[in-house]
Short mmCIF file of C-alpha atoms and ligand atoms in Angstrom, two decimals:
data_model
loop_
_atom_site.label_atom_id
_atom_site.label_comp_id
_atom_site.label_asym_id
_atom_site.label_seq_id
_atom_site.Cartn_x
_atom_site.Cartn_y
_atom_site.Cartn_z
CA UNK K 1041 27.40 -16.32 75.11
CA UNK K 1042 28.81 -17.12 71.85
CA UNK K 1043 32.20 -15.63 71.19
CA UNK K 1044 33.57 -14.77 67.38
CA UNK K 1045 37.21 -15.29 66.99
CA UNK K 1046 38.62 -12.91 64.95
CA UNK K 1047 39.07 -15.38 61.99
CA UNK K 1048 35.77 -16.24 62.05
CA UNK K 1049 34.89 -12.12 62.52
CA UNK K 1050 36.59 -11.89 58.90
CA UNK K 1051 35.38 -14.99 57.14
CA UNK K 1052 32.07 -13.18 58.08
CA UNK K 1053 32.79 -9.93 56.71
CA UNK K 1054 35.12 -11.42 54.29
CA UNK K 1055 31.55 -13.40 53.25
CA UNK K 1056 29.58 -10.64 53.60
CA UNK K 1057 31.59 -7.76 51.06
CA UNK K 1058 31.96 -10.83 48.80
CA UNK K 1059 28.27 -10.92 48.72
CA UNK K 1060 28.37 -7.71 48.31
CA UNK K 1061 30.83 -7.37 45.54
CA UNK K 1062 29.15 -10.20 43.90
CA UNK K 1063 25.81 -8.61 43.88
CA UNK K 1064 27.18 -5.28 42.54
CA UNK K 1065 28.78 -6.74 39.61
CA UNK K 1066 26.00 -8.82 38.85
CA UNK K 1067 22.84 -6.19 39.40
CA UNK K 1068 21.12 -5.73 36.42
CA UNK K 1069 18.11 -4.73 38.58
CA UNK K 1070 18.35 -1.38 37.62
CA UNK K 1071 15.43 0.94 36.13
CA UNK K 1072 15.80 2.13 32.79
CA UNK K 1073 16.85 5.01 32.19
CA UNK K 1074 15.27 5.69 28.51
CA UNK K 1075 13.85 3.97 25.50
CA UNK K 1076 14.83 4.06 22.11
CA UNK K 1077 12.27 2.91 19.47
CA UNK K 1078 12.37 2.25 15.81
CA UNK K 1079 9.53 1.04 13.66
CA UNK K 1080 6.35 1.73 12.09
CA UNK K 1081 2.94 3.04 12.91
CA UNK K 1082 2.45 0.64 15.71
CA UNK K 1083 4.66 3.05 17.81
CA UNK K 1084 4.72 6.02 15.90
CA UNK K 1085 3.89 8.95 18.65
CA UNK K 1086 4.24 11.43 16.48
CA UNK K 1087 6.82 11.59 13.77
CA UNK K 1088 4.56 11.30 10.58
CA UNK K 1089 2.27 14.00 11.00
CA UNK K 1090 5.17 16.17 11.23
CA UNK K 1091 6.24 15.42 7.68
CA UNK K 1092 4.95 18.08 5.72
CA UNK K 1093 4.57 16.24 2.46
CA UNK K 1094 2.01 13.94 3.70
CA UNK K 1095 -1.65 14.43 5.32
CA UNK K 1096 -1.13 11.64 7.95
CA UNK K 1097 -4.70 9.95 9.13
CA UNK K 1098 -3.86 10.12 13.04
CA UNK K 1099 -3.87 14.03 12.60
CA UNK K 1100 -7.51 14.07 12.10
CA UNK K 1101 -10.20 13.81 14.67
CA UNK K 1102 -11.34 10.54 16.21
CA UNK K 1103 -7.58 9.77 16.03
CA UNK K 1104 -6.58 10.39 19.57
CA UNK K 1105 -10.39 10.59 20.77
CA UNK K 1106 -10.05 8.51 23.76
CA UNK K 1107 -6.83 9.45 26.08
CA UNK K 1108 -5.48 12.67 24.86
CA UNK K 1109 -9.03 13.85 23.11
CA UNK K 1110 -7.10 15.17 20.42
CA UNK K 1111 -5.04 13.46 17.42
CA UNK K 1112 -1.59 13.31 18.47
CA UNK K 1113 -0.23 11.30 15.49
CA UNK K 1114 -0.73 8.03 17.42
CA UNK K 1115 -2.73 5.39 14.69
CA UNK K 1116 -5.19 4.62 17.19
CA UNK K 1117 -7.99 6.27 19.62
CA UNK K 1118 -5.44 6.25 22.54
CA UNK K 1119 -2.27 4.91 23.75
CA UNK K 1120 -0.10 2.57 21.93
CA UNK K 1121 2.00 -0.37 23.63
CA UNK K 1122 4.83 1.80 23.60
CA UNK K 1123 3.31 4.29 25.59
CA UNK K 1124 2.14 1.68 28.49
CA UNK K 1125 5.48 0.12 28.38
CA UNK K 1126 6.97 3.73 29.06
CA UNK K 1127 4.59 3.99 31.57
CA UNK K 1128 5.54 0.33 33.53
CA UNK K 1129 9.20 1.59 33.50
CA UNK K 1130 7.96 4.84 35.46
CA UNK K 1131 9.45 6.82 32.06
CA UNK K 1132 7.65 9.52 30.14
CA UNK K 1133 5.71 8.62 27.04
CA UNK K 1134 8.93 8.38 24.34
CA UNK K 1135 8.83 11.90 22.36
CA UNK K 1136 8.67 11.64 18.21
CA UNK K 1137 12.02 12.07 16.69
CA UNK K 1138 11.14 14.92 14.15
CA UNK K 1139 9.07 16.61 17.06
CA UNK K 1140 12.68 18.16 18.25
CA UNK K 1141 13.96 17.83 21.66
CA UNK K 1142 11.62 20.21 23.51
CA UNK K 1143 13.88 19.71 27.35
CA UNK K 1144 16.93 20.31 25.33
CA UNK K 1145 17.92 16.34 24.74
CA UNK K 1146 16.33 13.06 24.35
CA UNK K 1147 18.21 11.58 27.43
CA UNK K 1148 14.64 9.88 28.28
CA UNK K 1149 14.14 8.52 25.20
CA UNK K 1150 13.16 8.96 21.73
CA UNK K 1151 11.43 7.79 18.68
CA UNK K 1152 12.11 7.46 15.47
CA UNK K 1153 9.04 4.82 14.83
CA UNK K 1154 7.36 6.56 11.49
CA UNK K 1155 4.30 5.14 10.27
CA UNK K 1156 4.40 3.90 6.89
CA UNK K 1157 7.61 2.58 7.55
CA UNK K 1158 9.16 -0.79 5.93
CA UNK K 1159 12.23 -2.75 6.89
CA UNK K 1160 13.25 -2.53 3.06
CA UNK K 1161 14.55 -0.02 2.05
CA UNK K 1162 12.14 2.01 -0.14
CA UNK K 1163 14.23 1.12 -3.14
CA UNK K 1164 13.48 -2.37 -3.11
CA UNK K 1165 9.66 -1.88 -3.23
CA UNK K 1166 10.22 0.89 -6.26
CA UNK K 1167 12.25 -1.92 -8.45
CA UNK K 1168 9.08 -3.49 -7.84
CA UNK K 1169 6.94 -1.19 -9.06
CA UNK K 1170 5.13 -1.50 -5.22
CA UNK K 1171 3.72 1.67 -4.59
CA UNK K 1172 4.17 3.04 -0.96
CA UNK K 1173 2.47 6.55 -1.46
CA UNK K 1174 2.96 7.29 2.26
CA UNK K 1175 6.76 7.30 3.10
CA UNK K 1176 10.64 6.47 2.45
CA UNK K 1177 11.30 6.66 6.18
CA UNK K 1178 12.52 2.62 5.90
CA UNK K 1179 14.15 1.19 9.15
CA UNK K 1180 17.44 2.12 7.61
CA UNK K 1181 16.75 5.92 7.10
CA UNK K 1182 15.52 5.50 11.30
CA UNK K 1183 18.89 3.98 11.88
CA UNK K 1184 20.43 6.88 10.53
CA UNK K 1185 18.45 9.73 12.17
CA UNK K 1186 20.07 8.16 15.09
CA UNK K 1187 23.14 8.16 14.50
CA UNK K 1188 23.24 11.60 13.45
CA UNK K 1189 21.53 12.17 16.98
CA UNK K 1190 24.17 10.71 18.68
CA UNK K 1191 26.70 13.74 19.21
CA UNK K 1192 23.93 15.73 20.79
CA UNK K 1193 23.63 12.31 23.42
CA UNK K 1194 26.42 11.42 24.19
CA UNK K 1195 29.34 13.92 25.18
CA UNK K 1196 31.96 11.64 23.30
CA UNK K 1197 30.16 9.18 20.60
CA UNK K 1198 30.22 6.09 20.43
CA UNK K 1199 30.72 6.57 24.17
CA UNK K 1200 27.27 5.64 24.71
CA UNK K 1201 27.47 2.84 26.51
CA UNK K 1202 26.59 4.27 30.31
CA UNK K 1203 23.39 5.62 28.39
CA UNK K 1204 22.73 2.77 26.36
CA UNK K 1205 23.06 -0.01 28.70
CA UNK K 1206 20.17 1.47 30.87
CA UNK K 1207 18.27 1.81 28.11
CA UNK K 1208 15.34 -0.63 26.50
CA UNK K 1209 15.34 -0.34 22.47
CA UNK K 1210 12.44 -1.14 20.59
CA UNK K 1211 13.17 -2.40 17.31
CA UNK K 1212 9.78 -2.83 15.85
CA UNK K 1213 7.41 -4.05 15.13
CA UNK K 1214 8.65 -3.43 11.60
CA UNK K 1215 8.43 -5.36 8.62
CA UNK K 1216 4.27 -5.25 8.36
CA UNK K 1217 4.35 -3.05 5.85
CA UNK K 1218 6.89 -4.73 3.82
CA UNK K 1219 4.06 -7.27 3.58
CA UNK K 1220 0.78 -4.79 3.41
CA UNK K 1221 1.42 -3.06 0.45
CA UNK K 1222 2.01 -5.93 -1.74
CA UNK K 1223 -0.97 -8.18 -0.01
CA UNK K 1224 -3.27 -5.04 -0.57
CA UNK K 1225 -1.70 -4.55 -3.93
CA UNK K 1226 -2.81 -8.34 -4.32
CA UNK K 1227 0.29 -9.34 -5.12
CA UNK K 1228 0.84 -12.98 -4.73
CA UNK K 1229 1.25 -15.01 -1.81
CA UNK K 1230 4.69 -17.19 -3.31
CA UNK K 1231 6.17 -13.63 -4.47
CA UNK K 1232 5.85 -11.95 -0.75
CA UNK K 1233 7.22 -15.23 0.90
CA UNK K 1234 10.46 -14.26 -0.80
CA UNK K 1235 10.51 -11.33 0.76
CA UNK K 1236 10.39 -12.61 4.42
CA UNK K 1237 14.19 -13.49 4.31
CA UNK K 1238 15.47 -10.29 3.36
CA UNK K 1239 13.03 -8.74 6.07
CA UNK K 1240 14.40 -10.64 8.72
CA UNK K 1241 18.03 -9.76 7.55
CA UNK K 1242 16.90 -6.09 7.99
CA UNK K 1243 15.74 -6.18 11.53
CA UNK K 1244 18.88 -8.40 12.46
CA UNK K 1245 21.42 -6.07 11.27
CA UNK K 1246 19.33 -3.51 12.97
CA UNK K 1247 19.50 -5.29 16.32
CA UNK K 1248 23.55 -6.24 15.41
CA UNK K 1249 24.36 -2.66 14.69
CA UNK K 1250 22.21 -1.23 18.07
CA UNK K 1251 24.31 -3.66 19.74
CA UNK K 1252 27.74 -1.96 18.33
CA UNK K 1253 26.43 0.97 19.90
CA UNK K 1254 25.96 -0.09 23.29
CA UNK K 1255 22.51 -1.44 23.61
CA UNK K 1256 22.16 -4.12 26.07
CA UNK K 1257 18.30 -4.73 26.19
CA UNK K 1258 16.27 -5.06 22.77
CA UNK K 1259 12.59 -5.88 22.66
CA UNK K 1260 12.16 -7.15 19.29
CA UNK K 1261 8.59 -7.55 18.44
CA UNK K 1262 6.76 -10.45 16.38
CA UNK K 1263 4.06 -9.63 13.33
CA UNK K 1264 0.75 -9.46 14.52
CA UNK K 1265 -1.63 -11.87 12.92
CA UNK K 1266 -2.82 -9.62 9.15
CA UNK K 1267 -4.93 -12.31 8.71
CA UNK K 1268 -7.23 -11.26 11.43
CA UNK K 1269 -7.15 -7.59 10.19
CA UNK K 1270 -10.24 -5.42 8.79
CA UNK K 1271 -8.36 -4.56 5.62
CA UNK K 1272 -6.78 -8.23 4.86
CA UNK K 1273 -10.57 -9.59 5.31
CA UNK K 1274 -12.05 -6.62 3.20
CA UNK K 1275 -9.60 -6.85 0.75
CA UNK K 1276 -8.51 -10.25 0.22
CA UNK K 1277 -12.04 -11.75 1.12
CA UNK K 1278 -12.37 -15.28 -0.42
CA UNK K 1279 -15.82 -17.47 -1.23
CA UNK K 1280 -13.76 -20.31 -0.06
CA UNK K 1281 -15.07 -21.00 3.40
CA UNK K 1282 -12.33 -23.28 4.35
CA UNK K 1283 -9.81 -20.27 3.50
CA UNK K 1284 -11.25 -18.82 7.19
CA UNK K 1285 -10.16 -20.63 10.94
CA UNK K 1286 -14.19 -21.84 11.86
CA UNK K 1287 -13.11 -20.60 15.47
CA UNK K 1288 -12.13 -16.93 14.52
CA UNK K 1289 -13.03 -15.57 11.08
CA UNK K 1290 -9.51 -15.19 10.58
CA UNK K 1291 -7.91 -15.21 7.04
CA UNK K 1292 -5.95 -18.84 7.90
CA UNK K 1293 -3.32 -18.58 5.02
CA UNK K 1294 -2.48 -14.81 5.94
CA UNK K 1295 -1.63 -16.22 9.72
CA UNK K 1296 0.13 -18.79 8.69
CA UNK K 1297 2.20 -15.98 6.73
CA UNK K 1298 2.75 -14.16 9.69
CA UNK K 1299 3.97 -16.99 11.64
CA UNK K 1300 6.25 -17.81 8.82
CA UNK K 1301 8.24 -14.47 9.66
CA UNK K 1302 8.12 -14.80 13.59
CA UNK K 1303 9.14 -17.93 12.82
CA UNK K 1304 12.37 -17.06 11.16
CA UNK K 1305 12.58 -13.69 13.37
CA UNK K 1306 13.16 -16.06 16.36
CA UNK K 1307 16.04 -17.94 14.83
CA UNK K 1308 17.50 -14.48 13.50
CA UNK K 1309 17.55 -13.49 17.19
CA UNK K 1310 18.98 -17.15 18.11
CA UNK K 1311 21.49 -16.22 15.85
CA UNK K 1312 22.29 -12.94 17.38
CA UNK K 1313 21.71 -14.04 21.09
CA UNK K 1314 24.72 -16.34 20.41
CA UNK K 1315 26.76 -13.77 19.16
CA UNK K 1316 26.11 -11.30 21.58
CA UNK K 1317 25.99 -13.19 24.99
CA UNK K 1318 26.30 -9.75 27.24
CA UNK K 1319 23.21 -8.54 25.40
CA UNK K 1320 19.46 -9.40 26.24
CA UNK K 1321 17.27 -9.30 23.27
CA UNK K 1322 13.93 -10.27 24.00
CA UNK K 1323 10.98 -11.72 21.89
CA UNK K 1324 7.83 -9.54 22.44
CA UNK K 1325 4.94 -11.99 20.68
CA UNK K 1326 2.42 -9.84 19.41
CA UNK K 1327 0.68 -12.37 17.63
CA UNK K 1328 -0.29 -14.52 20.36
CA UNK K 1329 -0.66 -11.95 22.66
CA UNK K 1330 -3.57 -10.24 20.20
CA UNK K 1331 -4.82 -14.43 19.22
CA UNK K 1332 -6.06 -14.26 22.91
CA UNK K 1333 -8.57 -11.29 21.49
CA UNK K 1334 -9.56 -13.34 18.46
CA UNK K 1335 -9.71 -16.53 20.13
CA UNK K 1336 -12.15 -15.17 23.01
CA UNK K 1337 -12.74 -11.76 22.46
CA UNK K 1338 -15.38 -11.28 25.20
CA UNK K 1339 -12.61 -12.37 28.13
CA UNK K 1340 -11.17 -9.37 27.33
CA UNK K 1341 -14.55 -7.15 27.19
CA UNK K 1342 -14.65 -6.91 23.30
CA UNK K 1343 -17.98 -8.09 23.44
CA UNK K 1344 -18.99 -6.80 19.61
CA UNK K 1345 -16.45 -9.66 18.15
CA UNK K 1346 -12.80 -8.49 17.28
CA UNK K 1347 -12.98 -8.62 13.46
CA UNK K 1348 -15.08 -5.60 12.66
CA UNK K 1349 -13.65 -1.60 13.12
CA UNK K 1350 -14.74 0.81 14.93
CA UNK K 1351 -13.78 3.11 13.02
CA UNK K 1352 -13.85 2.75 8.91
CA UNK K 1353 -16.26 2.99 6.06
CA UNK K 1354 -19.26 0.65 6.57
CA UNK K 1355 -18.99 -2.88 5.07
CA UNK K 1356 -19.33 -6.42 7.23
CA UNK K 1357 -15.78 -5.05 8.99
CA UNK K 1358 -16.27 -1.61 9.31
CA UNK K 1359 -13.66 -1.35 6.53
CA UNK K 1360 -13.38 0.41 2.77
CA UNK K 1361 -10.37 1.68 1.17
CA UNK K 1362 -11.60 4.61 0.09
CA UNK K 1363 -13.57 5.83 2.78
CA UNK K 1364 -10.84 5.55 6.02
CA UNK K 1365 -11.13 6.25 9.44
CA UNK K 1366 -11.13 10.38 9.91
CA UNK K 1367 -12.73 10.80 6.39
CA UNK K 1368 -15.90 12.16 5.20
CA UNK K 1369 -18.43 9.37 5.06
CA UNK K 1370 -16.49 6.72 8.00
CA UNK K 1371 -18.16 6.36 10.97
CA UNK K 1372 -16.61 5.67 14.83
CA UNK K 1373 -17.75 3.56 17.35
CA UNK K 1374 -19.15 5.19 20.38
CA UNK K 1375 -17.46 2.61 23.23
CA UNK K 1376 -13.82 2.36 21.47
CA UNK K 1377 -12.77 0.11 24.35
CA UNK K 1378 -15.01 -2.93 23.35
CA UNK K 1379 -13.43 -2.91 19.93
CA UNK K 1380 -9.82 -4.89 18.87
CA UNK K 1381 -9.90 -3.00 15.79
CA UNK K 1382 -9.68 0.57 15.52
CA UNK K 1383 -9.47 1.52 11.85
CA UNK K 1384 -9.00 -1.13 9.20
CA UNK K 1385 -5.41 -2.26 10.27
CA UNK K 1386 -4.71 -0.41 13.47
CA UNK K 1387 -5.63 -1.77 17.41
CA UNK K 1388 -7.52 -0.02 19.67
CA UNK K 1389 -5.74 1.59 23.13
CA UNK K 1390 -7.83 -1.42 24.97
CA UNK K 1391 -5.96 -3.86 22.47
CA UNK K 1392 -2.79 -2.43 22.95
CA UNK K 1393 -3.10 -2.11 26.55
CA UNK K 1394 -3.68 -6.05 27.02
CA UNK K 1395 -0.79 -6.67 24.61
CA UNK K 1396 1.25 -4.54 26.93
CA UNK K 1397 0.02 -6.02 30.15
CA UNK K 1398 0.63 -9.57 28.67
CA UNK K 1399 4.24 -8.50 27.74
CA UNK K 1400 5.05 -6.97 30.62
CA UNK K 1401 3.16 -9.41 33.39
CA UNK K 1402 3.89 -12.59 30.92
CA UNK K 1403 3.83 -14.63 29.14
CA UNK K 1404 4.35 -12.22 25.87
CA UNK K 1405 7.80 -11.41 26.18
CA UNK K 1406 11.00 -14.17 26.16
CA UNK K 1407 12.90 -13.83 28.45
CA UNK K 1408 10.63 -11.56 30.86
CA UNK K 1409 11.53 -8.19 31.39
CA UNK K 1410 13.72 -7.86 34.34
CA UNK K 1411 13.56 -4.47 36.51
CA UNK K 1412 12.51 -3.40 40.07
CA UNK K 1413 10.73 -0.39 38.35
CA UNK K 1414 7.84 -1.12 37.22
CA UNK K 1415 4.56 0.38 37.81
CA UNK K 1416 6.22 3.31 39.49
CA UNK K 1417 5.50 5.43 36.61
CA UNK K 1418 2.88 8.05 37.86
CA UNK K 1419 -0.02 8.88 36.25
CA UNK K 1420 0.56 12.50 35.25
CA UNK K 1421 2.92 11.77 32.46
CA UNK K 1422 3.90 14.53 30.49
CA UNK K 1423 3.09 13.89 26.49
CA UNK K 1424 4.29 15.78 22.97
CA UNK K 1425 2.40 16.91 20.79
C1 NAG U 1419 10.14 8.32 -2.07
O1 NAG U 1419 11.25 8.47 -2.94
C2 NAG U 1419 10.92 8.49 -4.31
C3 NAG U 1419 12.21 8.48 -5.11
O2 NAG U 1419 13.12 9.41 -4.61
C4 NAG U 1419 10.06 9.72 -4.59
O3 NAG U 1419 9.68 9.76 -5.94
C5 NAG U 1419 8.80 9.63 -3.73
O4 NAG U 1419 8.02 10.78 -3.87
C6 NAG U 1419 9.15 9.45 -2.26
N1 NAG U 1419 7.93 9.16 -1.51
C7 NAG U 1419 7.57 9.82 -0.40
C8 NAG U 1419 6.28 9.43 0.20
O5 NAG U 1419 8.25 10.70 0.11
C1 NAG U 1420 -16.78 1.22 -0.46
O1 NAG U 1420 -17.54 2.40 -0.65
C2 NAG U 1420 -17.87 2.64 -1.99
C3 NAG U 1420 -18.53 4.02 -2.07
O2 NAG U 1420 -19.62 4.10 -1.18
C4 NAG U 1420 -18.77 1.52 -2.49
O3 NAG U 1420 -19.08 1.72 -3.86
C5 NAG U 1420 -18.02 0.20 -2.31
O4 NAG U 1420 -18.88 -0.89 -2.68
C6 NAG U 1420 -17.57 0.03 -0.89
N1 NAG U 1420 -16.75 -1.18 -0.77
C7 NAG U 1420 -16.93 -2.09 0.19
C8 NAG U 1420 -15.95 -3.22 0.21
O5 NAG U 1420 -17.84 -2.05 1.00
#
């Protein structure tokens, strides 16, 4: 029979509460707590067909056909990536800013994504002479509505930080627009490039201000590949065959365009990584994550190609500008879920819900998410209207 001496006895507990300790301080295997997301339609759940001054599309019927069976003011038949990343972290689906606080606070979450919304200010496309007929609601005007929220979360603001450091914030995707009304507009190529800069400067003093205020873990999302969209390819169709990738009928020059601002978006959040050590701010790569569709779009059961809508005006991709999705004279696919493309710039929930599993499961998001909670989310998960 083995003996301890007590000095052994309280090395061994001496080893054990130092484990201990050291584990403590260095958990960050905690679930979150609430997400806080900023952007455009890609995560809008709700916040633009709540301002009055504008008819949005994803209030009218087959918007929301497929998972709530009613339009909800999500641009798409279903659920958005936002919503299945709410659901991974066992959270309910994040309720739209300007919907109010229907449980009396937005402790869980909340989202000021509008859709429409650029990273520019709305100024800078005016000056322009850039029409954006659809709103002002600019990353900046979202980065006010929550600071004005703040009192009402926090009992003692900018004493947010027990909140905010169990919270994921989602700042984007944002910038696509900055870049679809002038491509639509047919602006040219070398004057939009100029823009990508100043975009990038937007979302990083986003992310740098967030961080003031407490937020430890930022998902920062890439531009998803335009070139591959219904309305770049109706729009900006060329007779130049080589101006399409042989392999996906994507527009080549308008990818290249995206990666040109992921590109710089990655050293941005270099940039900021190194400044904020204690913070995690993680890449979510849309683009690749939706190539995968393009690139082999019956792996992923979209057996009727990825390029063309299901939901738009007629036309090789489904897609006219003045006959949209939800409009008299569009028609809708009957099997949304073997579609990529939902109306002419918009994914389907089937898209959205690989991009999500690719994010969360890998390889789509750098570094990987890191929390025991996911998938605990139930299915009943309550949803605003
Ligand atoms: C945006 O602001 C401009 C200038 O104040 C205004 O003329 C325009 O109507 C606004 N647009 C929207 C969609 O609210
Ligand atoms: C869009 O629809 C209009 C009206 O039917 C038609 O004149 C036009 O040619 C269509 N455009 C495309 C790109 O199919």
């Amino acid at each position: 029979m083995v003996s301890l001496s007590s000095p052994t006895m309280f090395s061994l507990i001496h080893f054990i509460m130092g484990f201990l300790t050291f584990s403590t301080v260095h958990s960050v295997l905690e679930c979150y707590t609430s997400i806080f997301s900023f952007g455009d339609s890609l995560a809008d759940t709700g916040n633009s067909i709540r301002e009055s001054n504008w008819a949005s599309d994803a209030g009218k019927f087959p918007y929301g056909e497929t998972y709530f069976h009613r339009p909800t003011g999500r641009f798409s038949d279903g659920r958005l990536i936002i919503d299945f990343i709410a659901e991974e972290l066992g959270l309910p689906y994040v309720p739209p800013y300007l919907g109010g606080s229907s449980d009396g606070d937005f402790r869980q979450g909340v989202n000021f994504a509008f859709a429409g919304a650029t990273a520019l200010d709305a100024a800078f496309f005016q000056e322009r002479r850039i029409p954006n007929e659809y709103t002002n609601n600019s990353l900046g005007i979202q980065l006010g509505w929550f600071e004005d929220l703040l009192p009402s979360l926090c009992s003692n603001p900018p004493g947010c930080g027990d909140i905010f450091k169990k919270s994921l914030f989602l700042v984007g995707e944002i910038g696509g627009n900055d870049y679809n009304y002038p491509f639509l507009q047919r602006r040219s190529l070398e004057e939009i490039q100029t823009f990508v800069p100043l975009v990038i400067n937007a979302i990083g003093s986003a992310i740098d201000m967030l961080i003031k205020y407490g937020a430890r873990t930022l998902v920062v999302p890439s531009n998803l590949p335009i070139g591959c969209s219904a309305e770049y390819l109706t729009v900006l169709e060329s007779q130049k065959k080589e101006d399409y990738d042989p392999l996906t009928g994507c527009l080549t020059y308008l990818n290249k365009f995206s990666e040109y601002h992921n590109r710089l978006l990655l050293q941005e959040m270099d940039r900021l990584r190194a400044q904020h050590p204690h913070a995690t701010i993680i890449y979510a790569d849309y683009y690749n994550a939706a190539m995968r569709f393009y690139r082999s779009p019956d792996h992923f059961g979209f057996n009727g190609g990825a390029l063309r809508a299901c939901c738009g005006g007629g036309g090789p991709y489904n897609c006219n500008m003045t006959i949209k999705c939800g409009y008299r004279g569009a028609t809708v696919c009957d099997n949304p879920s073997s579609y990529v493309a939902w109306d002419g710039i918009h994914l389907t929930e089937a898209a959205y819900r690989w991009i999500a599993d690719g994010l969360i499961r890998g390889p789509f998001f750098s570094p990987s998410i890191t929390t025991p909670c996911l998938s605990l989310g139930s299915h009943d998960h309550p949803y605003y209207e």
